[in-house]
PDB file of C-alpha atoms and ligand atoms in Angstrom:
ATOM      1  CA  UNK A   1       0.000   0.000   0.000  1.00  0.00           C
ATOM      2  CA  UNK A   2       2.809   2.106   0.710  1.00  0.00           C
ATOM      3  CA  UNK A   3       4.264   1.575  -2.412  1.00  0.00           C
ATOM      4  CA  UNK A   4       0.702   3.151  -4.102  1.00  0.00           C
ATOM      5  CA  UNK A   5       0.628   5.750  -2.016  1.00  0.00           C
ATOM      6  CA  UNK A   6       4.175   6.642  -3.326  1.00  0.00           C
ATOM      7  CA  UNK A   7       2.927   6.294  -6.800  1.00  0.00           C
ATOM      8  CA  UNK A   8       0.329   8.630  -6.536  1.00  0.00           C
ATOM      9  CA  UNK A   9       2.515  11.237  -5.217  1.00  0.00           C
ATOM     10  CA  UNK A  10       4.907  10.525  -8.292  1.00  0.00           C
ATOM     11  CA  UNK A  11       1.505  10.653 -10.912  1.00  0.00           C
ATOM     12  CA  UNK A  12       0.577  13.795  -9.129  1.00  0.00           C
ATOM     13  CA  UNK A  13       3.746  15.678  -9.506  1.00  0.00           C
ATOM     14  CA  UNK A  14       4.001  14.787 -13.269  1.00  0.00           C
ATOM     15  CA  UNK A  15       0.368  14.935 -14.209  1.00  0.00           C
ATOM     16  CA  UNK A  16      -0.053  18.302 -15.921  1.00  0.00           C
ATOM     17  CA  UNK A  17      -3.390  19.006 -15.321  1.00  0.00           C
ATOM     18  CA  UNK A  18      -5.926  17.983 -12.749  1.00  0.00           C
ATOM     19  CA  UNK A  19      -7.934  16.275 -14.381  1.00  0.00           C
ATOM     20  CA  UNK A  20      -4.848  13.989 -15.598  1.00  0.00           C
ATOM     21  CA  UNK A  21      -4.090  13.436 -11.948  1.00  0.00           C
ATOM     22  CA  UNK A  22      -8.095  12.331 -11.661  1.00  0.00           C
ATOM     23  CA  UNK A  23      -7.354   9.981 -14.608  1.00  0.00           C
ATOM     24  CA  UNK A  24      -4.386   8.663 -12.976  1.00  0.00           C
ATOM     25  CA  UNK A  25      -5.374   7.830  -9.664  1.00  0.00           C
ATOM     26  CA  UNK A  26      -8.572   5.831 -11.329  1.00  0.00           C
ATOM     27  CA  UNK A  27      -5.889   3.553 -13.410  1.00  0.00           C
ATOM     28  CA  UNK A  28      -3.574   3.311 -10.549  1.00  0.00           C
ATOM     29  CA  UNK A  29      -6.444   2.102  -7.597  1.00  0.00           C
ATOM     30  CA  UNK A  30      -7.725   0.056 -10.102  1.00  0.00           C
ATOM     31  CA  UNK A  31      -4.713  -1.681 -11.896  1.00  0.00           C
ATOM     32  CA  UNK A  32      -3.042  -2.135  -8.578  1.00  0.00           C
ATOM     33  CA  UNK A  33      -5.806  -2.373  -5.748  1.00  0.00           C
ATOM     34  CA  UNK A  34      -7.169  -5.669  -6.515  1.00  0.00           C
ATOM     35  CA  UNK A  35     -10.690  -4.856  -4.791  1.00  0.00           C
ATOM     36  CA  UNK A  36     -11.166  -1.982  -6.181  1.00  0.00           C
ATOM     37  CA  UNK A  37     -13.122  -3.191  -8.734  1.00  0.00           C
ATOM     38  CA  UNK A  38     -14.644   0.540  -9.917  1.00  0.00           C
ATOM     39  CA  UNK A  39     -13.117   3.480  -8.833  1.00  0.00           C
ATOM     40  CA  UNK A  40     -14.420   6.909 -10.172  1.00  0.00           C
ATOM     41  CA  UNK A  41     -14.522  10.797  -9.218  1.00  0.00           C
ATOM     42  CA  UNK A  42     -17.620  12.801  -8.863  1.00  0.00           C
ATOM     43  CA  UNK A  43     -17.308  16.616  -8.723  1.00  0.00           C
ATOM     44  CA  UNK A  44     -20.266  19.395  -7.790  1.00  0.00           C
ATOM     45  CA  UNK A  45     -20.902  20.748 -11.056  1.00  0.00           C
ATOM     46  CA  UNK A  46     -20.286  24.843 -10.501  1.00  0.00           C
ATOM     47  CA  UNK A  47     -23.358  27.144 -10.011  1.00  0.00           C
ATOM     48  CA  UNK A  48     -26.285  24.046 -10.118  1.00  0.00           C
ATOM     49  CA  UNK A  49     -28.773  24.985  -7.762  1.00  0.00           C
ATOM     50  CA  UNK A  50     -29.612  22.944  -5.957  1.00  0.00           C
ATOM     51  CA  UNK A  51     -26.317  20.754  -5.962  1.00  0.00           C
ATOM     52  CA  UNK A  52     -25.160  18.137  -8.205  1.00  0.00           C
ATOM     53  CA  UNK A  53     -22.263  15.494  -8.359  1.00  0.00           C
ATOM     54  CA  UNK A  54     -21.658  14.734 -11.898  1.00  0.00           C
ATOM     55  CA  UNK A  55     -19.195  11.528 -12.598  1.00  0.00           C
ATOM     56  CA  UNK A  56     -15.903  13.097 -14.456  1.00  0.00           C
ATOM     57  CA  UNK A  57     -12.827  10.512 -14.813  1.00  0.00           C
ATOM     58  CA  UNK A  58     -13.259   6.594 -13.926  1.00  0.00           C
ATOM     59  CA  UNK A  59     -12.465   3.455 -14.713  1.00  0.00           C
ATOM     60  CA  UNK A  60     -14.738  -0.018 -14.680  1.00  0.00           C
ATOM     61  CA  UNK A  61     -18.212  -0.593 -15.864  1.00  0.00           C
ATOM     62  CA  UNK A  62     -20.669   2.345 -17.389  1.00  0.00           C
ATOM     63  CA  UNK A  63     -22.754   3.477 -14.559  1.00  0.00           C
ATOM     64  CA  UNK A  64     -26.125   4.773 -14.868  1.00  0.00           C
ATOM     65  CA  UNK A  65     -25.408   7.371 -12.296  1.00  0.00           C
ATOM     66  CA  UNK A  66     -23.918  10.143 -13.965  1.00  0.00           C
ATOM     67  CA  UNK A  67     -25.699  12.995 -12.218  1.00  0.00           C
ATOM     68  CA  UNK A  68     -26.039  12.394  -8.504  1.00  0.00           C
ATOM     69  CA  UNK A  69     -28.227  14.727  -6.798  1.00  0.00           C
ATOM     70  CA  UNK A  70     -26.815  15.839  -2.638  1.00  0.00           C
ATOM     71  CA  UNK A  71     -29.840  14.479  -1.289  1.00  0.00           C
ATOM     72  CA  UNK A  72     -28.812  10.645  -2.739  1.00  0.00           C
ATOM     73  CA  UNK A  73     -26.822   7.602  -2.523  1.00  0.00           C
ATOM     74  CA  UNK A  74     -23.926   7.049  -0.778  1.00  0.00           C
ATOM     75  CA  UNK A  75     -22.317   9.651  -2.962  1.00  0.00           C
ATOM     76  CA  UNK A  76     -24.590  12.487  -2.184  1.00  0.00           C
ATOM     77  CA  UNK A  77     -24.582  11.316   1.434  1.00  0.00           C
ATOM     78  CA  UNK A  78     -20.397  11.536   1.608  1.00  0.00           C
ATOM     79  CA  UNK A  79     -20.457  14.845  -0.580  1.00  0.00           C
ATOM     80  CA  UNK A  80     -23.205  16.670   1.869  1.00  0.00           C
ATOM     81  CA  UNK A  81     -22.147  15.310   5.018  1.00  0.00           C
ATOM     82  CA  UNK A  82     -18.202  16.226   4.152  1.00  0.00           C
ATOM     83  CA  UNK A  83     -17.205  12.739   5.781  1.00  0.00           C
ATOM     84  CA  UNK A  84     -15.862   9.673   4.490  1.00  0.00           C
ATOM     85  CA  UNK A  85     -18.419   7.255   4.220  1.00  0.00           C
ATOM     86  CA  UNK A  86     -17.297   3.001   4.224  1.00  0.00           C
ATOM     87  CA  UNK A  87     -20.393   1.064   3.715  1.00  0.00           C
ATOM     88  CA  UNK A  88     -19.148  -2.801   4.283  1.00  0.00           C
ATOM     89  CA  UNK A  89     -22.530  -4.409   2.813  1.00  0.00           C
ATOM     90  CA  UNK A  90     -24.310  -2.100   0.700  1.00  0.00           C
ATOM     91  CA  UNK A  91     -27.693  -4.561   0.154  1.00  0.00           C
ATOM     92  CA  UNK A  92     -27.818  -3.717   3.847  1.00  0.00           C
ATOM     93  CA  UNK A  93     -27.672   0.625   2.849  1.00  0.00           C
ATOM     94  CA  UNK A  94     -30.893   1.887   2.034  1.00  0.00           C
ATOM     95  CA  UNK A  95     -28.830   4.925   0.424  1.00  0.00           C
ATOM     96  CA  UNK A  96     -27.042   2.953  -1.959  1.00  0.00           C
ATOM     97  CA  UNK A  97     -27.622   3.338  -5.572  1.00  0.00           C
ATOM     98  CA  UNK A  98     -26.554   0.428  -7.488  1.00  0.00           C
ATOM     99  CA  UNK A  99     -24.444   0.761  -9.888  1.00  0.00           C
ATOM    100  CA  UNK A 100     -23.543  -2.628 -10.511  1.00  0.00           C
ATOM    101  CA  UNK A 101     -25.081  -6.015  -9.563  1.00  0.00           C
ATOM    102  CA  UNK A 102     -21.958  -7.370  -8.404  1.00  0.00           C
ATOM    103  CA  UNK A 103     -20.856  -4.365  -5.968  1.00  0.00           C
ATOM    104  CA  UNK A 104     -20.621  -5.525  -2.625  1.00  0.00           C
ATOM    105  CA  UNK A 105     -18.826  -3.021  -0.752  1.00  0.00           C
ATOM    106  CA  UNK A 106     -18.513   0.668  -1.163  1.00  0.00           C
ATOM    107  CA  UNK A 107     -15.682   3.809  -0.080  1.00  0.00           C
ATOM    108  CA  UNK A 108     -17.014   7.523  -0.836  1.00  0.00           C
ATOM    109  CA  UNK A 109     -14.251  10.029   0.475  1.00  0.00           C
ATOM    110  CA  UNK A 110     -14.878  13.852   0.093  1.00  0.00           C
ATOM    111  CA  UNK A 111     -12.375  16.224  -1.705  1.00  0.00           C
ATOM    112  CA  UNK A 112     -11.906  19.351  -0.173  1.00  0.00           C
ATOM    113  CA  UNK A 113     -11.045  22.798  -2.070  1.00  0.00           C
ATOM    114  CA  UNK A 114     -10.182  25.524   0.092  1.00  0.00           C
ATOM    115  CA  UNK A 115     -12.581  24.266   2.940  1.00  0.00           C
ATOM    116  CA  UNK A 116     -15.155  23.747   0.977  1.00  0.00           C
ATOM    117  CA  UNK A 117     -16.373  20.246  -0.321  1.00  0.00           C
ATOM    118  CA  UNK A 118     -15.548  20.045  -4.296  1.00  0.00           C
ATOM    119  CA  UNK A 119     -16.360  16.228  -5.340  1.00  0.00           C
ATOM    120  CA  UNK A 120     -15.296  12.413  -4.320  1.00  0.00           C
ATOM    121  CA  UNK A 121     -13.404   9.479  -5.008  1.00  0.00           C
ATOM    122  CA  UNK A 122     -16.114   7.061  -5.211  1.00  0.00           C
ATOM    123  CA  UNK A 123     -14.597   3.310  -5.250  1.00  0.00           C
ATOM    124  CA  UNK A 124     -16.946   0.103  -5.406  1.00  0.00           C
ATOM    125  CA  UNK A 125     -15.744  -3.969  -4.638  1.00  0.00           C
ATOM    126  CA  UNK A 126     -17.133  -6.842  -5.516  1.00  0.00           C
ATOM    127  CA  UNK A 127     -16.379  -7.998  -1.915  1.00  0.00           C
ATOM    128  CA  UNK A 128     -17.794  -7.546   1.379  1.00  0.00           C
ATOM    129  CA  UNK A 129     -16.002  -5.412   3.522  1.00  0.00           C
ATOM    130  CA  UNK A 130     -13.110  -4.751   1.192  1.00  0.00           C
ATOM    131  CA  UNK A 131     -12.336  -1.527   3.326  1.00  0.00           C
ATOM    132  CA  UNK A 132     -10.473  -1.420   6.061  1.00  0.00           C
ATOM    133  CA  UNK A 133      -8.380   1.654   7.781  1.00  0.00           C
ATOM    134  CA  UNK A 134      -5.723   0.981   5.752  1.00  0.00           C
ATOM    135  CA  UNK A 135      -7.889   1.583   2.480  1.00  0.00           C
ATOM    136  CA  UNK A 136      -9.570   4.342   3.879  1.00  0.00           C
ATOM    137  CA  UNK A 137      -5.904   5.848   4.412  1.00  0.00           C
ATOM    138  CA  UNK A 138      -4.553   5.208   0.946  1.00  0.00           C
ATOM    139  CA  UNK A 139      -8.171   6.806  -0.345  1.00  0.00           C
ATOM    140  CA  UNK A 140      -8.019   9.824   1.339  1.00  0.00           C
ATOM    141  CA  UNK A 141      -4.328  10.401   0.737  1.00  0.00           C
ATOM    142  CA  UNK A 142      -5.686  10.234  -2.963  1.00  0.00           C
ATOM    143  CA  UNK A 143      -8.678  12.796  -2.378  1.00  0.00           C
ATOM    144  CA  UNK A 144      -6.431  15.050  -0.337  1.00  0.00           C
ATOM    145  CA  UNK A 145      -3.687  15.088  -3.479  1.00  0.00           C
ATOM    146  CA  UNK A 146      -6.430  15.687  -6.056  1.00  0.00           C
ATOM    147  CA  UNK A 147      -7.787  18.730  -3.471  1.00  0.00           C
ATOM    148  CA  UNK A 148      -4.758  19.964  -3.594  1.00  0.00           C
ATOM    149  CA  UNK A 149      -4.090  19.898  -6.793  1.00  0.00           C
ATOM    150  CA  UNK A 150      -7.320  21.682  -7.831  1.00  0.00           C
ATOM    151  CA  UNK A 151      -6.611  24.230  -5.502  1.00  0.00           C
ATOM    152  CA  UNK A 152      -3.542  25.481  -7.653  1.00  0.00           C
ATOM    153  CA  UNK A 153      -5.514  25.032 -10.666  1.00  0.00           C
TER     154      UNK A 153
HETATM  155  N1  SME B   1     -23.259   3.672  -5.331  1.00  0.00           N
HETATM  156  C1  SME B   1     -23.242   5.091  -5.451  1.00  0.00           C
HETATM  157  C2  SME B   1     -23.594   5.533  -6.858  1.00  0.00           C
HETATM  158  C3  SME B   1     -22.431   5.621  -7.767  1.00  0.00           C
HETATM  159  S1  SME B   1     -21.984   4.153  -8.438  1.00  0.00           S
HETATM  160  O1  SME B   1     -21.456   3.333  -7.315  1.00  0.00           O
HETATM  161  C4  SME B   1     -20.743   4.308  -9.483  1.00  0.00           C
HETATM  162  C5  SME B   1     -24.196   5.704  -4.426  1.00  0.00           C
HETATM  163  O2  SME B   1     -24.904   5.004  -3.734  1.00  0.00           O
HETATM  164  O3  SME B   1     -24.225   6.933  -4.327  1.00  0.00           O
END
Protein backbone atom coordinates (compact mmCIF):
# COMPACT_ATOMS: atom_id res chain seq x y z
CA UNK A 1 0.00 0.00 0.00
CA UNK A 2 2.81 2.11 0.71
CA UNK A 3 4.26 1.58 -2.41
CA UNK A 4 0.70 3.15 -4.10
CA UNK A 5 0.63 5.75 -2.02
CA UNK A 6 4.18 6.64 -3.33
CA UNK A 7 2.93 6.29 -6.80
CA UNK A 8 0.33 8.63 -6.54
CA UNK A 9 2.51 11.24 -5.22
CA UNK A 10 4.91 10.53 -8.29
CA UNK A 11 1.51 10.65 -10.91
CA UNK A 12 0.58 13.80 -9.13
CA UNK A 13 3.75 15.68 -9.51
CA UNK A 14 4.00 14.79 -13.27
CA UNK A 15 0.37 14.94 -14.21
CA UNK A 16 -0.05 18.30 -15.92
CA UNK A 17 -3.39 19.01 -15.32
CA UNK A 18 -5.93 17.98 -12.75
CA UNK A 19 -7.93 16.27 -14.38
CA UNK A 20 -4.85 13.99 -15.60
CA UNK A 21 -4.09 13.44 -11.95
CA UNK A 22 -8.09 12.33 -11.66
CA UNK A 23 -7.35 9.98 -14.61
CA UNK A 24 -4.39 8.66 -12.98
CA UNK A 25 -5.37 7.83 -9.66
CA UNK A 26 -8.57 5.83 -11.33
CA UNK A 27 -5.89 3.55 -13.41
CA UNK A 28 -3.57 3.31 -10.55
CA UNK A 29 -6.44 2.10 -7.60
CA UNK A 30 -7.73 0.06 -10.10
CA UNK A 31 -4.71 -1.68 -11.90
CA UNK A 32 -3.04 -2.13 -8.58
CA UNK A 33 -5.81 -2.37 -5.75
CA UNK A 34 -7.17 -5.67 -6.52
CA UNK A 35 -10.69 -4.86 -4.79
CA UNK A 36 -11.17 -1.98 -6.18
CA UNK A 37 -13.12 -3.19 -8.73
CA UNK A 38 -14.64 0.54 -9.92
CA UNK A 39 -13.12 3.48 -8.83
CA UNK A 40 -14.42 6.91 -10.17
CA UNK A 41 -14.52 10.80 -9.22
CA UNK A 42 -17.62 12.80 -8.86
CA UNK A 43 -17.31 16.62 -8.72
CA UNK A 44 -20.27 19.39 -7.79
CA UNK A 45 -20.90 20.75 -11.06
CA UNK A 46 -20.29 24.84 -10.50
CA UNK A 47 -23.36 27.14 -10.01
CA UNK A 48 -26.29 24.05 -10.12
CA UNK A 49 -28.77 24.99 -7.76
CA UNK A 50 -29.61 22.94 -5.96
CA UNK A 51 -26.32 20.75 -5.96
CA UNK A 52 -25.16 18.14 -8.20
CA UNK A 53 -22.26 15.49 -8.36
CA UNK A 54 -21.66 14.73 -11.90
CA UNK A 55 -19.20 11.53 -12.60
CA UNK A 56 -15.90 13.10 -14.46
CA UNK A 57 -12.83 10.51 -14.81
CA UNK A 58 -13.26 6.59 -13.93
CA UNK A 59 -12.46 3.46 -14.71
CA UNK A 60 -14.74 -0.02 -14.68
CA UNK A 61 -18.21 -0.59 -15.86
CA UNK A 62 -20.67 2.35 -17.39
CA UNK A 63 -22.75 3.48 -14.56
CA UNK A 64 -26.12 4.77 -14.87
CA UNK A 65 -25.41 7.37 -12.30
CA UNK A 66 -23.92 10.14 -13.97
CA UNK A 67 -25.70 12.99 -12.22
CA UNK A 68 -26.04 12.39 -8.50
CA UNK A 69 -28.23 14.73 -6.80
CA UNK A 70 -26.82 15.84 -2.64
CA UNK A 71 -29.84 14.48 -1.29
CA UNK A 72 -28.81 10.65 -2.74
CA UNK A 73 -26.82 7.60 -2.52
CA UNK A 74 -23.93 7.05 -0.78
CA UNK A 75 -22.32 9.65 -2.96
CA UNK A 76 -24.59 12.49 -2.18
CA UNK A 77 -24.58 11.32 1.43
CA UNK A 78 -20.40 11.54 1.61
CA UNK A 79 -20.46 14.85 -0.58
CA UNK A 80 -23.21 16.67 1.87
CA UNK A 81 -22.15 15.31 5.02
CA UNK A 82 -18.20 16.23 4.15
CA UNK A 83 -17.21 12.74 5.78
CA UNK A 84 -15.86 9.67 4.49
CA UNK A 85 -18.42 7.25 4.22
CA UNK A 86 -17.30 3.00 4.22
CA UNK A 87 -20.39 1.06 3.71
CA UNK A 88 -19.15 -2.80 4.28
CA UNK A 89 -22.53 -4.41 2.81
CA UNK A 90 -24.31 -2.10 0.70
CA UNK A 91 -27.69 -4.56 0.15
CA UNK A 92 -27.82 -3.72 3.85
CA UNK A 93 -27.67 0.63 2.85
CA UNK A 94 -30.89 1.89 2.03
CA UNK A 95 -28.83 4.92 0.42
CA UNK A 96 -27.04 2.95 -1.96
CA UNK A 97 -27.62 3.34 -5.57
CA UNK A 98 -26.55 0.43 -7.49
CA UNK A 99 -24.44 0.76 -9.89
CA UNK A 100 -23.54 -2.63 -10.51
CA UNK A 101 -25.08 -6.01 -9.56
CA UNK A 102 -21.96 -7.37 -8.40
CA UNK A 103 -20.86 -4.37 -5.97
CA UNK A 104 -20.62 -5.53 -2.63
CA UNK A 105 -18.83 -3.02 -0.75
CA UNK A 106 -18.51 0.67 -1.16
CA UNK A 107 -15.68 3.81 -0.08
CA UNK A 108 -17.01 7.52 -0.84
CA UNK A 109 -14.25 10.03 0.48
CA UNK A 110 -14.88 13.85 0.09
CA UNK A 111 -12.38 16.22 -1.70
CA UNK A 112 -11.91 19.35 -0.17
CA UNK A 113 -11.04 22.80 -2.07
CA UNK A 114 -10.18 25.52 0.09
CA UNK A 115 -12.58 24.27 2.94
CA UNK A 116 -15.15 23.75 0.98
CA UNK A 117 -16.37 20.25 -0.32
CA UNK A 118 -15.55 20.04 -4.30
CA UNK A 119 -16.36 16.23 -5.34
CA UNK A 120 -15.30 12.41 -4.32
CA UNK A 121 -13.40 9.48 -5.01
CA UNK A 122 -16.11 7.06 -5.21
CA UNK A 123 -14.60 3.31 -5.25
CA UNK A 124 -16.95 0.10 -5.41
CA UNK A 125 -15.74 -3.97 -4.64
CA UNK A 126 -17.13 -6.84 -5.52
CA UNK A 127 -16.38 -8.00 -1.92
CA UNK A 128 -17.79 -7.55 1.38
CA UNK A 129 -16.00 -5.41 3.52
CA UNK A 130 -13.11 -4.75 1.19
CA UNK A 131 -12.34 -1.53 3.33
CA UNK A 132 -10.47 -1.42 6.06
CA UNK A 133 -8.38 1.65 7.78
CA UNK A 134 -5.72 0.98 5.75
CA UNK A 135 -7.89 1.58 2.48
CA UNK A 136 -9.57 4.34 3.88
CA UNK A 137 -5.90 5.85 4.41
CA UNK A 138 -4.55 5.21 0.95
CA UNK A 139 -8.17 6.81 -0.34
CA UNK A 140 -8.02 9.82 1.34
CA UNK A 141 -4.33 10.40 0.74
CA UNK A 142 -5.69 10.23 -2.96
CA UNK A 143 -8.68 12.80 -2.38
CA UNK A 144 -6.43 15.05 -0.34
CA UNK A 145 -3.69 15.09 -3.48
CA UNK A 146 -6.43 15.69 -6.06
CA UNK A 147 -7.79 18.73 -3.47
CA UNK A 148 -4.76 19.96 -3.59
CA UNK A 149 -4.09 19.90 -6.79
CA UNK A 150 -7.32 21.68 -7.83
CA UNK A 151 -6.61 24.23 -5.50
CA UNK A 152 -3.54 25.48 -7.65
CA UNK A 153 -5.51 25.03 -10.67
N1 LIG B 1 -23.26 3.67 -5.33
C1 LIG B 1 -23.24 5.09 -5.45
C2 LIG B 1 -23.59 5.53 -6.86
C3 LIG B 1 -22.43 5.62 -7.77
S1 LIG B 1 -21.98 4.15 -8.44
O1 LIG B 1 -21.46 3.33 -7.31
C4 LIG B 1 -20.74 4.31 -9.48
C5 LIG B 1 -24.20 5.70 -4.43
O2 LIG B 1 -24.90 5.00 -3.73
O3 LIG B 1 -24.22 6.93 -4.33
Amino acid sequence: MEEVRYEVMTLAEAAPTAKEVMHGVCKLLHERMLKYNWVGFYMLEPGTKPPVLVLESFVGAMTPHTRIPLNQGICGAAASSGKTIVVDDVSKDSRYLACSLETKSEIVVPIFVKNQVAGELDIDSHFSAAFGTDDQNLVQYCAEVVGKRLEKS
